[in-house]
Each structure stands twice: as structure tokens, then as C-alpha cells.
Short mmCIF file of C-alpha atoms in Angstrom, two decimals:
data_model
loop_
_atom_site.label_atom_id
_atom_site.label_comp_id
_atom_site.label_asym_id
_atom_site.label_seq_id
_atom_site.Cartn_x
_atom_site.Cartn_y
_atom_site.Cartn_z
CA MET A 1 -0.28 -0.03 -0.18
CA MET A 2 2.73 2.52 0.94
CA SER A 3 4.64 1.72 -2.51
CA LEU A 4 1.61 2.37 -4.57
CA LEU A 5 1.00 5.85 -2.40
CA ARG A 6 4.67 6.80 -3.10
CA ARG A 7 4.03 6.20 -6.78
CA GLY A 8 0.66 8.04 -7.08
CA LEU A 9 2.93 10.93 -4.69
CA PHE A 10 5.68 10.44 -7.72
CA ALA A 11 3.30 10.45 -10.40
CA LEU A 12 1.66 13.93 -9.10
CA LEU A 13 4.69 15.53 -8.50
CA ALA A 14 6.21 14.90 -12.07
CA PHE A 15 2.80 16.02 -13.33
CA SER A 16 2.77 19.39 -11.43
CA LEU A 17 6.77 19.91 -12.46
CA ILE A 18 5.62 19.83 -16.31
CA THR A 19 2.50 21.56 -16.22
CA LEU A 20 4.49 24.16 -14.53
CA GLY A 21 7.29 24.43 -16.85
CA THR A 22 4.98 24.34 -20.05
CA ASN A 23 3.40 27.35 -18.00
CA VAL A 24 6.14 29.70 -16.83
CA ARG A 25 8.61 29.17 -20.03
CA PRO A 26 6.75 30.97 -22.77
CA ILE A 27 5.66 33.99 -19.70
CA GLU A 28 9.75 34.20 -19.44
CA ALA A 29 10.55 33.66 -23.14
CA GLN A 30 7.84 36.74 -23.67
CA SER A 31 9.38 38.81 -21.51
CA GLN A 32 12.96 38.27 -22.74
CA GLU A 33 11.59 39.48 -26.19
CA ASN A 34 9.61 42.16 -24.95
CA SER A 35 12.35 43.78 -23.11
CA ARG A 36 13.94 45.04 -26.46
CA TYR A 37 10.83 47.55 -27.42
CA ALA A 38 10.58 51.02 -27.27
CA ALA A 39 8.49 53.44 -29.20
CA VAL A 40 7.86 57.00 -29.27
CA VAL A 41 5.68 59.63 -31.64
CA VAL A 42 6.65 62.94 -31.65
CA ASP A 43 5.11 65.74 -33.65
CA ALA A 44 8.24 67.76 -34.88
CA ALA A 45 6.72 71.25 -34.80
CA THR A 46 5.96 71.41 -31.20
CA GLY A 47 7.60 68.37 -29.47
CA GLU A 48 4.27 67.32 -28.34
CA VAL A 49 4.57 63.49 -27.74
CA LEU A 50 1.67 62.21 -29.14
CA PHE A 51 2.24 58.21 -28.02
CA SER A 52 5.04 56.82 -26.37
CA ARG A 53 5.92 53.03 -24.78
CA HIS A 54 9.13 52.61 -22.44
CA ALA A 55 10.38 55.94 -24.36
CA ASP A 56 12.65 56.56 -21.32
CA SER A 57 14.13 52.68 -20.94
CA SER A 58 17.65 52.19 -22.05
CA ARG A 59 18.09 50.27 -25.06
CA PHE A 60 20.76 50.09 -27.57
CA PRO A 61 20.98 52.38 -30.51
CA ALA A 62 22.64 50.07 -33.10
CA SER A 63 23.35 52.14 -36.16
CA LEU A 64 20.95 55.34 -35.07
CA THR A 65 24.09 56.46 -33.47
CA LYS A 66 25.10 56.91 -37.10
CA MET A 67 22.55 59.97 -37.10
CA MET A 68 24.94 61.79 -34.25
CA THR A 69 28.09 61.44 -36.50
CA LEU A 70 26.09 62.95 -39.19
CA TYR A 71 24.97 65.34 -36.94
CA LEU A 72 28.45 66.20 -35.66
CA THR A 73 29.69 66.17 -39.44
CA PHE A 74 27.05 69.21 -40.55
CA GLU A 75 28.13 70.87 -37.32
CA ALA A 76 31.76 70.63 -38.85
CA LEU A 77 30.71 71.62 -42.19
CA SER A 78 28.38 74.86 -40.59
CA GLN A 79 31.31 76.29 -38.60
CA GLY A 80 33.91 75.43 -41.64
CA LYS A 81 35.83 73.00 -39.57
CA ALA A 82 35.44 70.32 -42.66
CA HIS A 83 34.52 70.91 -46.13
CA LEU A 84 32.29 68.42 -48.60
CA ASP A 85 35.78 67.64 -50.89
CA ASP A 86 38.01 67.03 -48.13
CA VAL A 87 39.59 63.99 -48.84
CA LEU A 88 39.47 61.10 -46.20
CA THR A 89 42.08 58.52 -46.19
CA VAL A 90 40.70 55.43 -44.83
CA SER A 91 42.67 53.93 -41.82
CA PRO A 92 43.87 50.16 -40.92
CA ARG A 93 41.07 50.19 -37.98
CA ALA A 94 38.09 51.96 -40.39
CA ALA A 95 38.70 49.33 -43.30
CA SER A 96 38.86 46.37 -40.68
CA GLN A 97 35.32 47.35 -39.53
CA PRO A 98 32.98 44.27 -39.90
CA PRO A 99 29.70 44.63 -42.68
CA SER A 100 27.89 46.60 -43.23
CA LYS A 101 30.43 48.31 -44.72
CA LEU A 102 31.91 49.99 -48.03
CA GLY A 103 34.71 47.52 -48.43
CA LEU A 104 37.53 50.41 -48.90
CA PRO A 105 40.91 48.68 -48.44
CA ALA A 106 43.27 50.37 -45.72
CA GLY A 107 45.07 52.91 -47.46
CA GLN A 108 42.34 54.44 -50.13
CA THR A 109 40.86 58.05 -50.40
CA ILE A 110 37.17 58.96 -50.46
CA THR A 111 35.72 62.19 -50.33
CA LEU A 112 33.86 63.64 -47.05
CA ASP A 113 30.83 63.98 -49.00
CA ASP A 114 31.15 60.37 -50.56
CA ALA A 115 31.44 58.98 -47.10
CA MET A 116 28.60 60.80 -45.78
CA ARG A 117 26.45 59.45 -48.47
CA ALA A 118 27.65 55.73 -47.43
CA THR A 119 26.92 56.10 -44.15
CA ALA A 120 23.19 57.10 -44.38
CA VAL A 121 22.29 55.19 -47.59
CA ARG A 122 24.11 52.03 -46.87
CA SER A 123 24.98 51.91 -42.80
CA ALA A 124 28.64 51.34 -43.70
CA ASN A 125 30.19 50.87 -40.41
CA ASP A 126 33.77 51.71 -42.30
CA MET A 127 32.83 54.95 -43.33
CA ALA A 128 30.74 56.01 -40.33
CA LEU A 129 34.63 55.38 -38.33
CA ALA A 130 36.62 57.33 -41.27
CA ILE A 131 34.24 60.07 -40.70
CA GLY A 132 34.76 60.03 -36.73
CA GLU A 133 38.44 60.07 -37.17
CA HIS A 134 38.53 63.06 -39.76
CA ILE A 135 36.11 65.24 -37.63
CA GLY A 136 37.75 64.18 -33.96
CA GLY A 137 41.25 62.71 -34.79
CA SER A 138 40.33 59.52 -33.26
CA GLU A 139 37.23 57.41 -32.66
CA ALA A 140 37.67 57.99 -28.78
CA ASN A 141 37.91 61.53 -29.02
CA PHE A 142 34.75 62.18 -31.79
CA THR A 143 32.94 59.36 -29.25
CA ALA A 144 33.83 61.92 -26.30
CA MET A 145 32.23 64.63 -28.85
CA MET A 146 29.60 62.72 -29.76
CA THR A 147 28.32 62.15 -25.62
CA ARG A 148 29.05 66.09 -24.91
CA LYS A 149 26.23 67.03 -27.76
CA ALA A 150 23.93 64.35 -26.91
CA HIS A 151 23.93 65.94 -23.36
CA GLN A 152 23.87 69.55 -24.95
CA LEU A 153 20.73 68.27 -26.81
CA GLY A 154 18.84 67.19 -24.16
CA MET A 155 19.62 63.58 -24.52
CA THR A 156 20.48 62.49 -21.25
CA HIS A 157 20.22 59.09 -20.92
CA THR A 158 22.61 58.57 -24.28
CA ARG A 159 26.24 57.64 -24.09
CA TYR A 160 28.49 56.93 -26.83
CA TYR A 161 31.75 54.65 -27.32
CA THR A 162 31.76 53.82 -31.00
CA ALA A 163 31.04 56.67 -34.16
CA ASN A 164 29.33 53.34 -36.00
CA GLY A 165 26.91 51.42 -33.27
CA LEU A 166 28.93 48.32 -33.59
CA PRO A 167 28.26 46.35 -29.96
CA ASP A 168 29.22 47.99 -26.92
CA ALA A 169 27.32 47.35 -23.40
CA ARG A 170 28.29 50.86 -22.62
CA GLN A 171 26.41 52.59 -25.47
CA VAL A 172 22.82 53.44 -24.91
CA THR A 173 19.92 55.54 -25.48
CA THR A 174 16.36 55.76 -25.37
CA ALA A 175 13.72 56.03 -27.82
CA ARG A 176 12.75 59.87 -26.59
CA ASP A 177 16.75 60.61 -27.20
CA GLN A 178 16.56 59.29 -30.46
CA ALA A 179 13.42 61.85 -31.52
CA THR A 180 15.47 64.67 -29.78
CA LEU A 181 18.61 63.85 -32.23
CA ALA A 182 16.08 63.71 -35.24
CA ARG A 183 14.09 66.98 -34.31
CA ALA A 184 17.91 68.49 -33.98
CA ILE A 185 18.91 67.39 -37.04
CA MET A 186 16.11 68.97 -38.58
CA ARG A 187 16.18 72.13 -36.72
CA ASP A 188 20.13 72.78 -37.11
CA PHE A 189 20.85 71.68 -40.12
CA PRO A 190 18.24 71.83 -42.82
CA GLN A 191 20.38 71.84 -45.85
CA TYR A 192 22.38 68.72 -44.96
CA TYR A 193 19.06 66.61 -43.74
CA SER A 194 18.40 65.29 -47.25
CA TYR A 195 21.43 62.89 -46.97
CA PHE A 196 19.09 60.79 -44.98
CA GLY A 197 16.40 60.78 -47.38
CA LEU A 198 18.49 59.16 -50.21
CA HIS A 199 16.62 56.22 -51.91
CA ASP A 200 19.60 55.43 -53.56
CA TRP A 201 23.21 56.47 -54.46
CA ALA A 202 25.89 55.23 -57.17
CA TYR A 203 29.86 54.86 -56.43
CA ASN A 204 32.19 53.30 -58.47
CA GLY A 205 29.76 51.76 -60.38
CA ARG A 206 27.88 50.27 -58.21
CA SER A 207 24.20 51.50 -56.80
CA TYR A 208 23.26 51.24 -52.90
CA ARG A 209 19.62 51.28 -51.89
CA ASN A 210 19.01 52.96 -48.75
CA THR A 211 18.03 50.59 -45.60
CA ASN A 212 14.94 52.36 -45.03
CA GLY A 213 12.43 50.20 -46.70
CA LEU A 214 9.28 53.40 -45.99
CA LEU A 215 11.42 55.59 -48.27
CA PRO A 216 9.79 54.69 -51.43
CA THR A 217 6.17 54.06 -50.19
CA GLY A 218 4.98 57.43 -50.96
CA ARG A 219 3.67 58.44 -47.94
CA GLY A 220 5.45 61.36 -47.23
CA TYR A 221 8.55 59.62 -45.91
CA ASP A 222 11.36 61.56 -46.42
CA GLY A 223 13.93 60.27 -44.32
CA MET A 224 16.16 59.10 -41.18
CA LYS A 225 18.18 55.62 -40.14
CA THR A 226 17.60 52.01 -39.27
CA GLY A 227 19.82 50.21 -37.19
CA TYR A 228 20.12 46.43 -36.20
CA THR A 229 22.24 44.19 -33.83
CA ASN A 230 21.13 40.66 -32.16
CA ALA A 231 21.16 42.56 -28.91
CA SER A 232 19.25 45.79 -30.29
CA GLY A 233 16.65 44.32 -32.44
CA TYR A 234 15.71 46.32 -35.91
CA ASN A 235 15.42 50.12 -34.82
CA LEU A 236 14.33 52.82 -36.87
CA ALA A 237 13.75 56.28 -36.63
CA ALA A 238 11.82 57.87 -39.52
CA SER A 239 10.02 60.97 -40.49
CA ALA A 240 7.02 61.93 -42.70
CA VAL A 241 5.45 64.91 -43.86
CA ARG A 242 1.26 65.07 -44.67
CA ASP A 243 -0.77 68.00 -45.13
CA GLY A 244 2.00 70.41 -43.89
CA ARG A 245 2.56 68.80 -40.76
CA ARG A 246 5.42 66.28 -39.87
CA LEU A 247 5.90 63.82 -37.42
CA ILE A 248 8.71 61.95 -36.27
CA THR A 249 8.66 58.05 -35.39
CA VAL A 250 11.16 56.37 -33.67
CA VAL A 251 10.97 52.45 -32.72
CA LEU A 252 13.35 50.26 -31.34
CA GLY A 253 13.15 46.52 -30.70
CA GLY A 254 11.80 45.39 -34.06
CA ARG A 255 11.50 41.12 -34.72
CA SER A 256 12.08 42.10 -38.34
CA SER A 257 12.82 44.92 -40.62
CA ALA A 258 9.06 44.23 -42.41
CA SER A 259 7.22 43.81 -38.85
CA ARG A 260 8.90 46.95 -37.65
CA ASN A 261 8.45 48.94 -40.48
CA ALA A 262 4.92 48.03 -40.64
CA HIS A 263 4.83 49.06 -37.06
CA VAL A 264 6.01 52.46 -37.59
CA ALA A 265 3.74 53.14 -40.47
CA GLU A 266 0.57 52.29 -38.15
CA LEU A 267 2.06 54.47 -35.34
CA MET A 268 2.63 57.14 -38.13
CA ASP A 269 -1.19 56.68 -39.65
CA THR A 270 -2.57 56.97 -36.27
CA GLY A 271 -0.24 60.26 -35.40
CA PHE A 272 -1.69 61.66 -38.27
CA GLU A 273 -4.89 60.91 -37.84
CA VAL A 274 -4.92 62.82 -34.69
CA GLU A 275 -3.28 65.94 -36.02
CA ARG A 276 -6.03 65.77 -39.07
CA ARG A 277 -8.97 65.26 -36.41
CA ARG A 278 -7.63 68.23 -34.38
CA ALA A 279 -6.93 70.53 -37.53
CA GLN A 280 -10.99 69.78 -38.03
CA GLY A 281 -11.78 70.96 -34.60
CA GLU A 282 -12.05 67.48 -32.64
CA ASN A 283 -10.63 68.20 -29.29
CA ILE A 284 -8.10 65.48 -28.65
CA GLN A 285 -6.65 66.34 -25.97
CA ILE A 286 -4.38 63.43 -25.05
CA ALA A 287 -2.91 61.55 -27.84
CA GLN A 288 -1.63 58.51 -25.65
CA THR A 289 -5.56 57.76 -24.74
CA PHE A 290 -6.06 58.07 -28.76
CA PHE A 291 -3.57 55.60 -29.70
CA GLU A 292 -4.67 53.01 -26.58
CA GLN A 293 -8.01 53.09 -28.13
CA ARG A 294 -6.57 51.80 -31.06
CA GLY A 295 -4.60 48.97 -29.27
CA PHE A 296 -1.14 50.63 -28.94
CA GLY A 297 0.49 50.23 -25.64
CA LEU A 298 -1.86 48.57 -23.42
CA GLY A 299 -1.14 45.35 -21.99
CA GLY A 300 1.67 44.23 -23.41
CA GLU A 301 3.58 45.83 -26.15
CA SER A 302 1.86 47.79 -28.67
CA GLN A 303 -0.44 45.94 -31.65
CA SER A 304 -3.12 46.47 -33.63
CA VAL A 305 -5.57 44.24 -34.99
CA GLY A 306 -4.10 42.93 -38.75
CA ALA A 307 -0.15 43.37 -37.64
CA PRO A 308 0.74 42.07 -34.62
CA ILE A 309 4.12 43.83 -33.45
CA ALA A 310 7.04 41.20 -32.76
CA TYR A 311 10.00 41.54 -31.18
CA ALA A 312 13.47 41.02 -31.70
CA SER A 313 14.48 37.22 -31.10
CA LEU A 314 18.63 36.02 -30.70
CA ASN A 315 18.25 33.79 -33.70
CA ALA A 316 16.35 36.73 -35.61
CA SER A 317 17.82 37.10 -39.48
CA ASP A 318 17.78 40.45 -41.33
CA ASP A 319 15.68 40.04 -44.41
CA GLU A 320 16.14 43.42 -45.80
CA GLU A 321 19.57 45.20 -44.36
CA THR A 322 22.06 42.53 -43.74
CA GLY A 323 24.24 41.45 -46.80
CA ALA A 324 25.94 38.03 -47.02
CA GLU A 325 28.27 38.32 -43.99
CA SER A 326 27.25 37.73 -40.52
CA SER A 327 28.74 36.44 -37.22
CA THR A 328 27.48 34.54 -34.25
CA ALA A 329 27.44 37.24 -31.87
CA VAL A 330 25.65 39.94 -33.50
CA ALA A 331 24.29 40.64 -37.36
CA TYR A 332 24.91 43.89 -39.50
CA THR A 333 23.02 45.94 -41.66
CA ALA A 334 24.14 46.47 -45.14
CA ALA A 335 25.53 45.35 -48.30
CA PRO A 336 28.81 43.15 -49.22
CA ALA A 337 32.04 44.53 -50.17
CA PRO A 338 32.13 44.67 -53.61
CA ALA A 339 34.19 41.98 -55.85
CA ALA A 340 36.55 44.46 -56.87
CA LEU A 341 37.71 47.69 -54.63
CA PRO A 342 38.02 50.45 -56.49
CA THR A 343 41.07 52.22 -56.89
CA ARG A 344 40.07 55.80 -58.05
CA ILE A 345 37.69 58.23 -56.65
CA THR A 346 35.39 59.61 -58.99
CA PRO A 347 32.11 61.52 -58.26
CA ALA A 348 29.28 60.76 -60.51
CA PRO A 349 28.38 63.35 -63.19
CA SER A 350 25.07 63.96 -60.82
CA GLU A 351 27.28 65.19 -57.86
CA ARG A 352 29.49 66.97 -60.09
CA ALA A 353 26.28 69.05 -61.16
CA ALA A 354 25.42 69.37 -57.31
CA SER A 355 28.44 70.59 -56.52
CA GLN A 356 28.47 73.38 -59.63
CA ARG A 357 24.80 74.59 -58.11
CA ALA A 358 26.25 74.63 -54.94
CA ALA A 359 29.13 77.02 -55.44
CA ALA A 360 26.92 79.37 -57.60
CA THR A 361 24.49 79.57 -54.97
CA ALA A 362 26.99 80.34 -52.04
CA GLN A 363 28.69 83.13 -54.04
CA THR A 364 24.73 84.71 -53.95
CA ALA A 365 23.72 83.70 -51.00
CA GLY A 366 26.41 82.98 -48.50
CA GLN A 367 25.09 81.26 -45.53
CA VAL A 368 21.60 79.68 -45.77
CA ALA A 369 20.43 78.21 -42.51
CA ALA A 370 17.02 77.74 -40.64
CA SER A 371 18.60 77.16 -37.21
CA GLN A 372 15.74 78.43 -35.00
CA SER A 373 17.87 78.77 -31.41
CA ALA A 374 19.66 81.90 -30.69
CA GLY A 375 22.92 79.53 -30.29
CA ALA A 376 23.08 77.44 -32.88
CA PRO A 377 26.09 77.20 -35.00
CA ALA A 378 25.82 79.20 -38.08
CA THR A 379 25.14 76.89 -41.78
CA THR A 380 26.65 77.08 -44.47
CA ALA A 381 24.66 77.01 -48.37
CA SER A 382 24.63 73.22 -49.61
CA SER A 383 23.24 71.46 -52.67
CA ARG A 384 21.68 69.39 -50.16
CA ALA A 385 18.95 71.38 -49.13
CA PRO A 386 15.76 68.94 -48.11
CA HIS A 387 12.93 68.76 -49.68
CA ASN A 388 9.67 70.36 -48.35
CA VAL A 389 11.05 71.83 -45.60
CA THR A 390 8.17 73.45 -43.28
CA ALA A 391 8.13 74.69 -40.08
CA SER A 392 7.84 71.53 -38.60
CA LEU A 393 10.98 70.31 -40.13
CA ASN A 394 12.90 73.09 -38.54
CA GLY A 395 11.05 72.17 -35.29
CA ALA A 396 9.60 75.81 -34.52
CA PRO A 397 6.11 75.77 -33.27
CA ARG A 398 3.12 76.15 -35.30
CA GLY A 399 1.76 79.99 -35.10
CA ALA A 400 5.06 80.89 -33.46
CA THR A 401 8.85 81.57 -34.21
CA ALA A 402 11.25 78.96 -32.59
CA ALA A 403 13.18 81.86 -30.50
CA PRO A 404 11.63 85.00 -29.04
CA SER A 405 12.20 88.14 -30.60
CA THR A 406 14.81 90.11 -27.64
CA THR A 407 15.48 93.11 -30.19
CA PRO A 408 13.30 95.19 -32.27
CA ARG A 409 12.23 93.97 -35.67
CA ARG A 410 13.78 95.46 -38.45
CA THR A 411 12.13 95.89 -42.16
CA THR A 412 14.17 95.90 -45.32
CA PRO A 413 13.63 99.12 -47.14
CA GLN A 414 10.41 98.69 -49.51
CA THR A 415 9.15 101.03 -52.25
CA ALA A 416 6.64 103.37 -51.79
CA ARG A 417 4.16 101.35 -53.35
CA GLU A 418 5.21 98.32 -51.18
CA THR A 419 4.64 100.11 -47.96
CA ALA A 420 1.15 101.44 -48.89
CA ARG A 421 0.08 98.09 -49.84
CA SER A 422 -2.11 96.62 -47.55
CA PRO A 423 -1.21 92.70 -46.67
CA ALA A 424 -3.23 90.05 -48.34
CA GLY A 425 -2.99 88.09 -45.27
CA ARG A 426 -0.92 87.30 -41.64
CA TRP A 427 1.25 84.14 -42.97
CA ALA A 428 4.72 84.47 -43.63
CA VAL A 429 7.49 82.22 -45.31
CA GLN A 430 11.12 81.97 -43.68
CA VAL A 431 14.03 81.65 -46.12
CA GLY A 432 16.96 81.43 -44.05
CA ALA A 433 18.40 83.04 -40.63
CA PHE A 434 21.84 84.39 -41.12
CA ARG A 435 24.49 85.84 -38.16
CA ASP A 436 25.12 88.70 -40.93
CA GLU A 437 22.12 91.00 -41.74
CA LYS A 438 23.60 92.04 -45.21
CA VAL A 439 23.35 88.19 -46.03
CA ALA A 440 19.67 88.31 -44.67
CA ASN A 441 18.69 90.96 -47.11
CA ASP A 442 20.85 89.77 -49.96
CA TRP A 443 19.36 86.15 -49.79
CA LEU A 444 15.84 87.86 -49.23
CA GLY A 445 16.29 89.99 -52.53
CA GLU A 446 17.77 86.82 -54.46
CA VAL A 447 14.67 84.33 -53.56
CA SER A 448 12.56 87.33 -54.42
CA ARG A 449 14.20 87.57 -57.91
CA ARG A 450 13.86 84.07 -58.25
CA PHE A 451 10.23 83.54 -57.31
CA ARG A 452 8.56 86.62 -58.56
CA ALA A 453 5.36 85.03 -59.43
CA GLN A 454 5.13 83.04 -55.50
CA PHE A 455 5.93 86.83 -53.78
CA ALA A 456 4.10 89.47 -56.12
CA SER A 457 1.78 89.95 -53.28
CA ALA A 458 4.33 89.45 -50.44
CA GLN A 459 6.06 91.96 -48.34
CA ARG A 460 10.24 91.48 -48.07
CA ASP A 461 11.31 91.45 -43.89
CA VAL A 462 14.34 90.99 -41.94
CA GLN A 463 13.72 90.14 -38.56
CA THR A 464 15.83 89.52 -35.54
CA ALA A 465 16.27 87.46 -32.74
CA GLY A 466 19.04 87.28 -30.55
CA ASP A 467 22.18 87.07 -32.77
CA TRP A 468 20.05 85.89 -35.58
CA TYR A 469 18.43 87.61 -38.84
CA ARG A 470 15.75 85.93 -40.57
CA SER A 471 14.88 86.10 -43.69
CA ARG A 472 11.25 86.40 -44.23
CA PHE A 473 8.31 87.08 -47.06
CA THR A 474 5.25 88.64 -44.73
CA GLY A 475 1.60 89.27 -45.94
CA LEU A 476 0.77 85.63 -47.27
CA THR A 477 -2.35 84.04 -47.14
CA GLU A 478 -2.42 80.77 -45.88
CA ASP A 479 -3.06 79.19 -48.98
CA GLY A 480 -0.24 81.16 -50.56
CA ALA A 481 2.36 80.82 -48.10
CA LYS A 482 1.90 77.04 -48.30
CA ALA A 483 1.66 77.17 -52.25
CA ALA A 484 4.93 79.21 -52.15
CA CYS A 485 6.93 77.08 -49.92
CA ASP A 486 6.38 74.23 -51.98
CA ALA A 487 7.57 75.87 -55.04
CA LEU A 488 10.88 76.73 -53.05
CA ALA A 489 11.08 73.15 -52.11
CA GLU A 490 10.98 71.52 -55.11
CA ARG A 491 13.98 73.91 -56.39
CA ARG A 492 15.58 72.51 -53.03
CA VAL A 493 15.30 76.11 -51.46
CA THR A 494 14.82 75.88 -47.69
CA CYS A 495 11.67 77.57 -46.69
CA MET A 496 9.24 77.42 -43.69
CA VAL A 497 5.86 78.59 -43.31
CA ILE A 498 4.77 80.72 -40.29
CA ARG A 499 1.45 80.90 -39.05
CA PRO A 500 0.02 84.01 -37.87
CA GLY A 501 1.77 84.54 -33.82
#
């Protein structure tokens, strides 16, 4: 009898353990997967956070790191410390970086402009490091500069130890910090923002496609950056413009590039729906609630019907961004190195034409910038001006300038006819901000000459804000201001629409 009881107890204990094991293991696995996820949706103009989930939790940035690498490069260009035609020599350390990479051998040279394109389009680890060494003297010095700049921008949870985002357990960020960086790039260096929106890039007979699969979808996406390591999952910072409004969405920890892109698209669509409803008069005070009513951010990680969100697994494979090479420790985004390494750096014809246009513009315009903070560094004109740059691209609040005017407003001389003419409206278009008042006036006249039809009824006005002189066309209607800015953007002239304040 005792033997029977013992056998029964053993059987019951074994059954309990099996049942407990099957119940607990999936929960642990789900927790491990979800730990990589974070997301935030931000109105680029106002900075309002429309949606957030783990937005301040520490995550690995992977190749989103290159956004800061390029931010410091833009800053060096604007300050005259670097030039697009600078020739970089690839160091042995840069050449030894794993894919994604351009694959130039040590000692090979490349222009800074091409290195920037390789970094933005193909997420080239070797070129990001080469840029860091060129700007900072060494990677250690450059990453210290990156961290200092991050903290200056308000990215208080971000630390950099590599210039390209390759794995380092100390290199961390948050979704909110990456959205802050995205806004800073648009605000401080709008003339260089278009590097992040290049759909493809031709170099030495090869064509490279951007790793950001949302760019060619035709839904207003115009740039930013992808990233992936096994530790980080599939990351994406994306920006899009619809109906004159710009949103920034950052998703960290996707399971695949496809599911990550789908999730970013859903968050973007929901964010633009909030903006559209508000514009139609609907009172949506807390956008987060609107997102949660659609299934984002509730319970587990955010998901919506029809496209559940998947999270990074340790064995995930990159079906979009990686080349043939990988390692057991980490997978990298990009294409394999070319079969025959280039021996001569020759810009494509389109690049030579763009450089010539930039030189011609620089002679008449000097510095072209749209910085909205009084202490921002001066920026120089570039043929890489972004497309459809509006107030939201520059980070200015709707209906107000980004920095309050601290000195009396100055108006450029007007003819008697212009002075007497009543303004058609109270909207304005800003075409630049400069440290030099004469440059601001000259650029205003140049834009007026080139776009007479758009600004025939407008008044030319140079306004001061701190040390900056803002070149603006005032007295426009809403439709006129938006149409004028669209016309300028089509010709790659930086502009922003200013609502009545």
C-alpha cells in the first residue's frame, strides 16, 4: 500500500512540474523578447509626444548612432572646420570594421561627401568610423564629442563609445533621446537633412539602395535611419510629412525589418489621424489615449488588429538590411563589400552638377540656414537642401517662431508702393536665418528675384532674434504661403511656413 502511495505521489509531483514548466517558460520567453521594445511618436513642430511606450528605458541604438555621427559632421561643415570635398584616407582600423561596409582597403581615399552618403544610405560602418577619425582625430575623441553633444541637446540617457553603433554594452540610448536628435538635425541643419532621405546612391559603378524601406512607399516619408544588432533588435527612426505636418516616429527592438516597418507605418498613420482630427476641430487633448484606444501600448507591447508587433529574438535574421556576412555574436546591416575594390574616387556626374549648383548659390547667398535657436552654429549653403522643408522640419512651434525676438524688428527698405500696399494675409514664409544682416537681406532679394510669381504680393522682412537675422516674406494668405514654400522646396530652396502668432 505504501509503495502504491509513493508511486502516486511521485506521479503527481512529476505532472505538477511538467505543467508548471509549460506554463512558466512562454512567459519568460515573452518577457525576454519584449524587453527590447520601445517607441515614441513626436510632433516635429511642437515637440508634443503623441504616443510613447518605454520611451525613457535604456536601449541599444545600433546604427541609429550614425545620426549623431552625421550631426557632428554637419556641424563641422557649417563651422568651416570640414568641407564636402575633404579627402579622407581609410585607416586600418576603419577598413577592419565588419559589415555593413563600403569595403575600401586601408590607405584608399574617399571624399567626405561620399563617405557621408555611404553612411546615410548603406549604413557603412567603415565610413562612419573614417568620418569620426577625420572630424575628431580619433574614435575615442569623437565619441566623447558625441556624448557631450547629446547632453547639450537634452539626450540625457545617451552615451556613445563607437562612431558606427557596433556593439558596446556601454553605448545606450532611449527612444525619446533619438526623437530629440532627429528634431535637432532638422532644426539645426535643414540644408543637410536630405542625406537621410537619399533613396539610393551610385558609387564607382555600383548602386546602393537605402536600408529604410519606408522611403519609396509614397506616404510622405523623407528620411532618417535604420539600425540592427542582435542585442538591439530592429530599430528605425523615421520622419514623414502629410498635409503640412511633420511627425517623427522611433521604434526600437523590432523582430524583423518588415514587422518594424509595418509598426512604424501604423504609428505614423495613427499620429497623422490625430493631427487631422484636431485640424478639423475635434478636441483630442491627450493623444496617448487615442493611440491606446486603437490597441497601442496596452497590456503587452503595442499592437493593432491585423499587424501584431513582433520583437527581436536572438536568432532573428535580417531579411532586408544585411549582406551575406554575419557573425554568431551580432548581425550587421548592409551590402557585402565589392568584388573588386575601387582604386580611384570619381564623383558621379550628378554629384559634380550638384557641387556646381552649390558653388553658384554660395556666391550670392553666403550662408543659408534655418536654425531656430539663438545659440545655434552658423550653417553654410549646400546643394543638399531638403525637400518640403516646413516649419515642422525646423522644429518651430506652429503659429510662432522658435525663439522669441529680443531686439526690435528690422524691416528691409520697401518702395512707396510696397509700403502702402495692404497685406493679403498674416502668414509668412521664412527662407533662412543668418548671423549677418546684409547676407539676410541679400538672400531675401535673391529668393524674391527667383520666385517672383510666388511672392508678388508679399513684403520682404528681415526680423531679428538674438544674434540671428531671419529672412521672411510676410503678408501672405495661408494657401499662398504653403504654395510658395512648396515651389521653393521643389527647387531645393530651404523654407518654412510661419502661422500667424
